Amino acid sequence: MNKVILMGRLTRDPEVRYSQGENATAIARYTLAVDRRFSRNNSDGQTADFISCVAFGRSGEFAEKYLRKGTKIALTGRIQTGSYVNRDGVKVYTTEVVVEDQEFAESKNASAGNSDGGYSMPVSRPEPSAPGDGFMNIPDGIDEELPFN
C-alpha cells in the first residue's frame, strides 16, 4: 500500500502549468513544510521536512486558485519516485507526493493571526427587553460582531 497523509504549510505559491492538447490538464507543484514532532540528536537543527508535491487536474486547479505561501493544508496522496538525466549527464533521482486530496487545515482568519475562527463573542450578553415581546434588546455597536450580519 502506498498512502501518505501530511499536514504543513506551503513554502511558496504553487507553480502551475497546463498540459498540451485538446484537454489541457492543470499540473500544480508546491513544497510543503511539515514540522517534525521530535528529533533525537538533531545535529543539523532542522525542525521541518520540505516535501515536494504535485497535484493534477481539479486538484491542480484548486491549488492554483486557493493555495498561497504560508497556507496550512492537509493532504493525502501517494509517493512517486523517478529519475532523469540532467544537462551534465548525471542521473538525478526524484521523490514527490502525488496529491489525491487536499484541504485547508485552518481558517483564513487563523492563518492571519486570529485563532478564534473569525467569530468574537461580545463581552456582555444583552438582557431581554420588556417581558412579553419575545425579543432581545441588542445594544448599539455590537452588530459588527454578529456572525450573521
Short mmCIF file of C-alpha atoms in Angstrom, two decimals:
data_model
loop_
_atom_site.label_atom_id
_atom_site.label_comp_id
_atom_site.label_asym_id
_atom_site.label_seq_id
_atom_site.Cartn_x
_atom_site.Cartn_y
_atom_site.Cartn_z
CA MET A 1 0.00 0.00 0.00
CA ASN A 2 1.29 3.46 -0.93
CA LYS A 3 -0.58 6.10 1.11
CA VAL A 4 0.70 9.39 2.53
CA ILE A 5 -1.03 11.81 4.91
CA LEU A 6 0.65 15.17 5.50
CA MET A 7 -0.13 18.46 7.19
CA GLY A 8 2.04 21.53 6.74
CA ARG A 9 2.45 24.96 5.20
CA LEU A 10 3.29 25.89 1.63
CA THR A 11 6.79 27.34 1.32
CA ARG A 12 5.82 29.37 -1.78
CA ASP A 13 2.88 29.89 -4.12
CA PRO A 14 2.13 26.82 -6.27
CA GLU A 15 3.77 26.71 -9.68
CA VAL A 16 1.00 25.81 -12.14
CA ARG A 17 1.32 24.73 -15.77
CA TYR A 18 -1.15 23.20 -18.18
CA SER A 19 -0.54 20.15 -20.35
CA GLN A 20 -0.65 20.48 -24.12
CA GLY A 21 -3.51 19.22 -26.23
CA GLU A 22 -7.25 19.44 -26.55
CA ASN A 23 -7.96 18.56 -22.91
CA ALA A 24 -5.38 20.68 -21.08
CA THR A 25 -4.81 19.45 -17.53
CA ALA A 26 -3.58 21.64 -14.66
CA ILE A 27 -0.35 20.49 -13.04
CA ALA A 28 0.46 22.29 -9.77
CA ARG A 29 3.76 21.83 -7.97
CA TYR A 30 4.48 23.08 -4.47
CA THR A 31 6.63 22.31 -1.46
CA LEU A 32 5.08 21.57 1.90
CA ALA A 33 6.99 22.32 5.13
CA VAL A 34 5.98 19.61 7.60
CA ASP A 35 7.04 20.08 11.23
CA ARG A 36 8.81 17.21 12.93
CA ARG A 37 7.17 16.16 16.19
CA PHE A 38 10.50 15.49 17.83
CA SER A 39 14.04 14.76 16.86
CA ARG A 40 16.77 12.80 18.59
CA ASN A 41 20.23 14.26 18.46
CA ASN A 42 19.25 16.55 15.62
CA SER A 43 22.66 17.96 14.80
CA ASP A 44 21.57 19.90 11.69
CA GLY A 45 19.00 21.98 13.62
CA GLN A 46 16.26 21.25 11.08
CA THR A 47 12.81 21.01 12.66
CA ALA A 48 10.80 20.55 9.45
CA ASP A 49 10.89 18.41 6.34
CA PHE A 50 10.31 20.00 2.95
CA ILE A 51 8.26 17.68 0.76
CA SER A 52 7.69 18.15 -2.97
CA CYS A 53 4.06 17.71 -4.00
CA VAL A 54 2.32 17.63 -7.37
CA ALA A 55 -1.43 17.92 -7.98
CA PHE A 56 -3.12 17.13 -11.28
CA GLY A 57 -6.47 18.12 -12.82
CA ARG A 58 -9.07 19.55 -10.44
CA SER A 59 -6.65 19.33 -7.51
CA GLY A 60 -4.16 21.37 -9.53
CA GLU A 61 -6.83 23.96 -10.36
CA PHE A 62 -7.79 24.14 -6.66
CA ALA A 63 -4.14 24.75 -5.74
CA GLU A 64 -3.83 27.48 -8.36
CA LYS A 65 -6.97 29.27 -7.22
CA TYR A 66 -6.80 28.98 -3.41
CA LEU A 67 -3.37 27.98 -2.12
CA ARG A 68 -0.71 30.57 -1.32
CA LYS A 69 2.60 30.71 0.50
CA GLY A 70 2.03 30.05 4.22
CA THR A 71 -1.35 28.33 3.77
CA LYS A 72 -1.72 25.37 6.12
CA ILE A 73 -3.18 22.33 4.38
CA ALA A 74 -3.75 18.64 5.00
CA LEU A 75 -3.37 16.27 2.09
CA THR A 76 -3.48 12.63 1.20
CA GLY A 77 -1.64 11.09 -1.70
CA ARG A 78 0.98 8.58 -2.74
CA ILE A 79 4.75 8.66 -3.03
CA GLN A 80 6.14 8.53 -6.54
CA THR A 81 9.80 8.10 -7.39
CA GLY A 82 11.52 8.71 -10.68
CA SER A 83 14.78 9.69 -12.31
CA TYR A 84 16.13 11.73 -15.20
CA VAL A 85 19.49 12.64 -16.68
CA ASN A 86 20.35 16.31 -16.23
CA ARG A 87 22.25 18.55 -18.69
CA ASP A 88 25.57 17.44 -17.26
CA GLY A 89 24.75 13.79 -17.95
CA VAL A 90 24.24 12.97 -14.26
CA LYS A 91 21.31 10.78 -13.27
CA VAL A 92 19.05 12.58 -10.75
CA TYR A 93 16.58 10.67 -8.57
CA THR A 94 13.31 12.30 -7.55
CA THR A 95 10.71 11.63 -4.86
CA GLU A 96 7.42 13.51 -4.66
CA VAL A 97 3.92 13.12 -3.30
CA VAL A 98 1.17 12.88 -5.91
CA VAL A 99 -1.79 14.64 -4.29
CA GLU A 100 -5.09 12.78 -4.28
CA ASP A 101 -6.97 15.09 -1.89
CA GLN A 102 -6.10 18.41 -0.25
CA GLU A 103 -7.98 20.70 2.11
CA PHE A 104 -7.42 23.70 4.34
CA ALA A 105 -6.15 22.82 7.82
CA GLU A 106 -7.07 26.15 9.44
CA SER A 107 -9.45 29.00 8.85
CA LYS A 108 -8.40 32.02 6.83
CA ASN A 109 -8.62 34.22 9.95
CA ALA A 110 -6.50 31.80 11.99
CA SER A 111 -3.76 31.96 9.37
CA ALA A 112 -3.82 35.76 9.67
CA GLY A 113 -3.16 35.51 13.42
CA ASN A 114 -6.76 35.36 14.62
CA SER A 115 -7.16 31.98 16.34
CA ASP A 116 -10.84 32.27 17.29
CA GLY A 117 -12.09 31.18 13.86
CA GLY A 118 -13.38 34.60 12.89
CA TYR A 119 -16.13 34.94 15.48
CA SER A 120 -15.73 37.15 18.50
CA MET A 121 -18.13 36.92 21.38
CA PRO A 122 -19.47 40.10 22.96
CA VAL A 123 -18.12 40.86 26.41
CA SER A 124 -21.57 41.22 27.97
CA ARG A 125 -24.75 39.45 26.96
CA PRO A 126 -27.75 41.67 26.18
CA GLU A 127 -30.62 41.40 28.58
CA PRO A 128 -34.14 40.67 27.28
CA SER A 129 -36.29 43.76 26.80
CA ALA A 130 -39.69 44.22 28.32
CA PRO A 131 -41.33 40.89 29.21
CA GLY A 132 -43.83 39.60 26.76
CA ASP A 133 -42.48 40.78 23.39
CA GLY A 134 -40.11 37.76 22.96
CA PHE A 135 -37.21 39.78 21.51
CA MET A 136 -33.81 40.64 22.96
CA ASN A 137 -32.56 44.19 23.05
CA ILE A 138 -29.26 44.31 21.13
CA PRO A 139 -27.10 47.20 22.35
CA ASP A 140 -25.73 49.64 19.75
CA GLY A 141 -22.23 48.96 18.46
CA ILE A 142 -22.08 45.15 18.66
CA ASP A 143 -23.84 44.40 15.37
CA GLU A 144 -20.47 44.05 13.56
CA GLU A 145 -19.61 41.22 15.96
CA LEU A 146 -22.63 39.12 14.94
CA PRO A 147 -21.71 36.29 12.54
CA PHE A 148 -24.95 36.59 10.52
CA ASN A 149 -24.65 40.28 9.78
#
